[in-house]
Amino acid sequence: MAKARATESKGTANSETVVQHPKFFFDNTLVVIQIENVQFNVHKYQLVKSDTFRDMFTIAEQSGADSEEPREGSSTENPIKMEGVSAQDFESLLTVLYAKNGLSFPSHFSSHQPEPNASLIIPAFRLANMWNFSELREYLMPLAEQVLNDASKIAFAREFHVQQWIVPAYVRLCHRKNPLDSDEAKMIGLEGVLLISRIREGKYTKKPRPPCHNTEAAKLYCPSCKAEHTLDAAFVSEEESEGEINSWVQNGYQFVN
């Protein structure tokens, strides 16, 4: 628990030491940030949870200590302008940043707050990662794993280098019944589509198998050995698929043969 900040209470005969609550004594300083043509008025205490913003404020305070010029972010006439991001993505970041409020983020969504879905989590995580909101990033990671489908997990994992998500997501895509839809194909890219197609072809290729004494199976005549064999689908286990996918990933998303 953070240490309380002590101040002297003056004006009474018996002075008491007054402390500021370490968690709920907020700095009400507001910072004006402009992204695209949209301005945001944000609490500074939220922004300094980011290493990037904290360093930026420190440098600005040091360099502008003796200056009479208004500090950037102090008013709507002199906002901090952020380039290379969208106002909508920044809104997503602020939504989860304020919803989290220092508590367990996933449990803090309620009927009065937006649902934690992919369209909110991905842009929020992207900016949290870019600006190094390390604590927020840690909270968002398991939530992203919970709400993203397998194709989205692959795209997310490749963008943010979450290697441990890639192989399990591909295994599930290879072994599910439904084919990829167009959105999923776009997410994982051509090489991912080819991988899934290759493994599924192997999984469903017809191969001779020894006859089962408990079932009737279709027969296939083999001209080589001049005998009939049962016709059944070859079964590729998830473990076999995992091994092939692991090799594919380690080979730079290329097939070995």
Coordinates of C-alpha atoms in Angstrom, one line a residue:
M1 CA 0.0 0.0 0.0
A2 CA 1.3 3.5 -0.9
K3 CA 2.4 5.7 1.9
A4 CA 0.0 8.5 2.9
R5 CA 1.2 12.0 2.3
A6 CA 1.3 14.1 5.5
T7 CA 0.5 17.8 5.9
E8 CA 0.3 20.1 8.9
S9 CA -3.2 21.4 9.8
K10 CA -2.8 25.0 11.1
G11 CA -5.1 27.4 12.9
T12 CA -5.9 25.2 15.9
A13 CA -4.3 25.0 19.3
N14 CA -3.7 21.3 18.9
S15 CA -2.3 20.8 15.5
E16 CA -3.0 17.5 13.9
T17 CA -1.1 15.8 11.1
V18 CA -3.5 15.5 8.2
V19 CA -2.8 12.8 5.7
Q20 CA -3.9 12.4 2.1
H21 CA -5.4 9.1 1.3
P22 CA -2.9 7.2 -0.9
K23 CA -5.5 5.9 -3.3
F24 CA -8.4 8.3 -3.3
F25 CA -6.8 11.7 -3.1
F26 CA -6.8 12.6 -6.7
D27 CA -4.8 15.3 -8.5
N28 CA -7.5 17.3 -10.2
T29 CA -5.2 18.7 -12.8
L30 CA -6.7 18.4 -16.2
V31 CA -4.7 18.1 -19.4
V32 CA -6.2 19.1 -22.8
I33 CA -5.2 16.7 -25.6
Q34 CA -6.1 17.1 -29.2
I35 CA -6.2 14.2 -31.6
E36 CA -7.3 14.9 -35.2
N37 CA -10.0 17.5 -34.7
V38 CA -11.2 16.3 -31.3
Q39 CA -10.1 17.6 -27.9
F40 CA -10.1 15.6 -24.7
N41 CA -9.9 17.0 -21.2
V42 CA -8.2 14.2 -19.2
H43 CA -7.0 13.9 -15.6
K44 CA -3.2 14.1 -15.4
Y45 CA -3.1 11.3 -12.8
Q46 CA -4.5 8.9 -15.3
L47 CA -2.0 9.9 -18.0
V48 CA 1.0 9.6 -15.8
K49 CA 0.3 5.9 -15.5
S50 CA 2.0 5.8 -18.8
D51 CA 5.8 6.0 -18.9
T52 CA 5.6 8.0 -22.2
F53 CA 3.3 10.7 -20.7
R54 CA 5.1 10.8 -17.4
D55 CA 8.4 11.4 -19.2
M56 CA 6.8 14.0 -21.4
F57 CA 5.4 15.9 -18.5
T58 CA 8.7 15.8 -16.6
I59 CA 10.6 17.2 -19.6
A60 CA 8.0 19.9 -20.1
E61 CA 8.1 21.0 -16.5
Q62 CA 11.9 21.1 -16.4
S63 CA 12.3 23.0 -19.7
G64 CA 9.4 25.4 -19.0
A65 CA 10.2 26.1 -15.3
D66 CA 11.4 29.7 -16.1
S67 CA 9.1 30.3 -19.1
E68 CA 6.1 32.6 -19.0
E69 CA 4.6 30.9 -22.0
P70 CA 1.5 28.8 -21.3
R71 CA 2.3 25.1 -21.0
E72 CA 1.0 22.7 -23.6
G73 CA -2.1 21.0 -22.4
S74 CA -3.1 23.8 -20.1
S75 CA -6.0 25.1 -22.1
T76 CA -8.1 24.4 -25.2
E77 CA -6.1 27.1 -27.0
N78 CA -2.9 25.4 -26.2
P79 CA -3.6 21.6 -26.3
I80 CA -1.1 18.8 -26.5
K81 CA -1.4 17.5 -30.1
M82 CA -0.9 13.8 -30.6
E83 CA -0.1 12.5 -34.1
G84 CA -0.3 9.1 -35.6
V85 CA -3.4 7.9 -33.6
S86 CA -7.1 8.2 -34.1
A87 CA -9.5 10.0 -31.8
Q88 CA -11.7 6.9 -31.7
D89 CA -8.8 4.7 -30.5
F90 CA -7.9 7.2 -27.8
E91 CA -11.5 7.2 -26.7
S92 CA -11.3 3.4 -26.3
L93 CA -8.1 3.8 -24.2
L94 CA -9.8 6.3 -21.9
T95 CA -12.9 4.2 -21.6
V96 CA -10.9 1.2 -20.2
L97 CA -8.5 3.4 -18.3
Y98 CA -11.3 5.1 -16.3
A99 CA -13.3 1.9 -16.0
K100 CA -10.4 0.1 -14.5
N101 CA -9.9 2.8 -11.8
G102 CA -7.1 0.8 -10.2
L103 CA -9.2 -2.3 -9.5
S104 CA -9.6 -5.6 -11.3
F105 CA -10.7 -4.3 -14.7
P106 CA -12.7 -7.3 -15.9
S107 CA -14.9 -7.3 -12.8
H108 CA -15.5 -3.5 -13.1
F109 CA -17.6 -3.6 -16.2
S110 CA -21.3 -3.3 -15.4
S111 CA -24.6 -2.6 -17.1
H112 CA -23.7 1.1 -17.0
Q113 CA -20.4 0.6 -18.8
P114 CA -19.6 -0.6 -22.4
E115 CA -19.1 -4.4 -22.9
P116 CA -15.5 -5.5 -23.1
N117 CA -15.5 -6.6 -26.7
A118 CA -12.8 -6.8 -29.4
S119 CA -13.6 -3.4 -30.9
L120 CA -12.9 -1.8 -27.6
I121 CA -10.1 -3.9 -26.3
I122 CA -7.8 -4.1 -29.4
P123 CA -7.4 -0.3 -29.9
A124 CA -7.1 0.3 -26.2
F125 CA -4.4 -2.3 -25.9
R126 CA -2.6 -0.9 -29.0
L127 CA -2.3 2.5 -27.4
A128 CA -1.5 1.1 -24.0
N129 CA 1.3 -0.8 -25.6
M130 CA 2.5 2.2 -27.7
W131 CA 2.6 4.6 -24.7
N132 CA 3.6 2.0 -22.1
F133 CA 0.7 1.9 -19.8
S134 CA 2.3 -1.2 -18.3
E135 CA -0.3 -1.9 -15.6
L136 CA -3.2 -1.4 -17.9
R137 CA -1.6 -3.6 -20.5
E138 CA -1.3 -6.4 -18.0
Y139 CA -5.0 -6.2 -17.2
L140 CA -6.1 -6.0 -20.8
M141 CA -4.1 -9.1 -21.9
P142 CA -6.2 -11.8 -20.3
L143 CA -9.3 -9.9 -21.2
A144 CA -8.3 -9.9 -24.8
E145 CA -7.6 -13.6 -24.6
Q146 CA -11.1 -14.1 -23.3
V147 CA -13.1 -12.0 -25.8
L148 CA -11.2 -12.6 -29.1
N149 CA -12.0 -15.4 -31.4
D150 CA -9.1 -17.6 -32.7
A151 CA -8.5 -15.7 -35.9
S152 CA -8.5 -12.4 -34.0
K153 CA -6.1 -13.9 -31.4
I154 CA -3.7 -14.8 -34.2
A155 CA -3.8 -11.3 -35.7
F156 CA -3.4 -9.8 -32.2
A157 CA -0.6 -12.2 -31.2
R158 CA 1.4 -11.4 -34.4
E159 CA 1.0 -7.6 -33.9
F160 CA 2.0 -7.6 -30.3
H161 CA 4.4 -10.6 -30.3
V162 CA 2.3 -12.9 -28.0
Q163 CA 3.8 -16.1 -29.3
Q164 CA 2.1 -18.4 -26.9
W165 CA -1.3 -17.7 -28.5
I166 CA -0.5 -18.6 -32.1
V167 CA -0.1 -22.3 -32.2
P168 CA -3.2 -23.2 -30.0
A169 CA -5.4 -20.8 -32.0
Y170 CA -4.3 -22.4 -35.3
V171 CA -4.9 -25.9 -33.9
R172 CA -8.5 -25.0 -32.9
L173 CA -9.1 -23.5 -36.4
C174 CA -7.8 -26.6 -38.1
H175 CA -9.9 -29.0 -36.1
R176 CA -13.2 -27.1 -35.8
K177 CA -16.1 -28.2 -38.1
N178 CA -16.9 -24.8 -39.7
P179 CA -14.7 -23.4 -42.5
L180 CA -13.0 -20.0 -42.3
D181 CA -15.2 -17.1 -43.3
S182 CA -13.9 -14.2 -45.3
D183 CA -13.2 -11.9 -42.3
E184 CA -11.2 -14.6 -40.6
A185 CA -9.2 -15.3 -43.8
K186 CA -8.3 -11.6 -44.0
M187 CA -7.1 -11.6 -40.3
I188 CA -4.8 -14.6 -40.6
G189 CA -3.5 -13.8 -44.1
L190 CA -2.8 -16.1 -47.1
E191 CA -0.1 -18.1 -45.4
G192 CA -2.4 -18.9 -42.5
V193 CA -5.2 -20.0 -44.9
L194 CA -2.8 -22.2 -46.7
L195 CA -1.6 -23.8 -43.5
I196 CA -5.2 -24.6 -42.4
S197 CA -6.0 -26.0 -45.8
R198 CA -2.9 -28.2 -45.8
I199 CA -3.7 -29.7 -42.4
R200 CA -7.4 -30.1 -43.2
E201 CA -6.5 -31.9 -46.4
G202 CA -4.3 -34.2 -44.5
K203 CA -6.9 -34.8 -41.9
Y204 CA -9.7 -35.7 -44.3
T205 CA -7.6 -37.6 -47.0
K206 CA -9.0 -41.0 -47.6
K207 CA -6.6 -43.8 -46.6
P208 CA -6.9 -47.5 -46.3
R209 CA -7.2 -48.7 -42.7
P210 CA -7.4 -52.1 -41.2
P211 CA -11.0 -53.4 -41.0
C212 CA -12.8 -53.0 -37.7
H213 CA -14.5 -56.2 -36.6
N214 CA -17.3 -54.2 -34.9
T215 CA -18.5 -52.1 -37.8
E216 CA -19.2 -52.4 -41.5
A217 CA -17.0 -50.2 -43.6
A218 CA -16.9 -49.3 -47.3
K219 CA -14.4 -51.4 -49.3
L220 CA -11.8 -50.2 -51.7
Y221 CA -10.1 -52.6 -54.2
C222 CA -6.4 -52.1 -54.4
P223 CA -4.9 -53.3 -57.8
S224 CA -1.4 -53.5 -56.3
C225 CA -2.1 -56.2 -53.7
K226 CA -5.4 -57.4 -55.4
A227 CA -7.3 -57.1 -52.1
E228 CA -10.1 -55.0 -50.6
H229 CA -9.4 -52.5 -47.9
T230 CA -11.7 -50.4 -45.8
L231 CA -12.2 -46.8 -46.8
D232 CA -12.1 -44.4 -44.0
A233 CA -11.0 -40.8 -43.2
A234 CA -7.5 -40.5 -42.0
F235 CA -7.4 -39.1 -38.5
V236 CA -4.8 -36.4 -37.7
S237 CA -4.7 -35.7 -34.0
E238 CA -4.5 -32.3 -32.5
E239 CA -1.0 -33.3 -31.2
E240 CA 0.1 -34.0 -34.8
S241 CA -1.3 -30.8 -36.0
E242 CA 0.4 -28.9 -33.2
G243 CA 3.7 -30.3 -34.2
E244 CA 3.3 -29.3 -37.8
I245 CA 2.1 -25.8 -36.9
N246 CA 5.0 -25.4 -34.5
S247 CA 7.5 -26.3 -37.2
W248 CA 5.7 -23.9 -39.6
V249 CA 5.9 -21.0 -37.1
Q250 CA 9.6 -21.7 -36.2
N251 CA 10.4 -21.8 -39.9
G252 CA 9.1 -18.2 -40.3
Y253 CA 5.6 -19.2 -41.4
Q254 CA 6.9 -21.2 -44.3
F255 CA 6.4 -24.9 -45.1
V256 CA 9.4 -27.1 -44.7
N257 CA 8.3 -29.4 -47.5

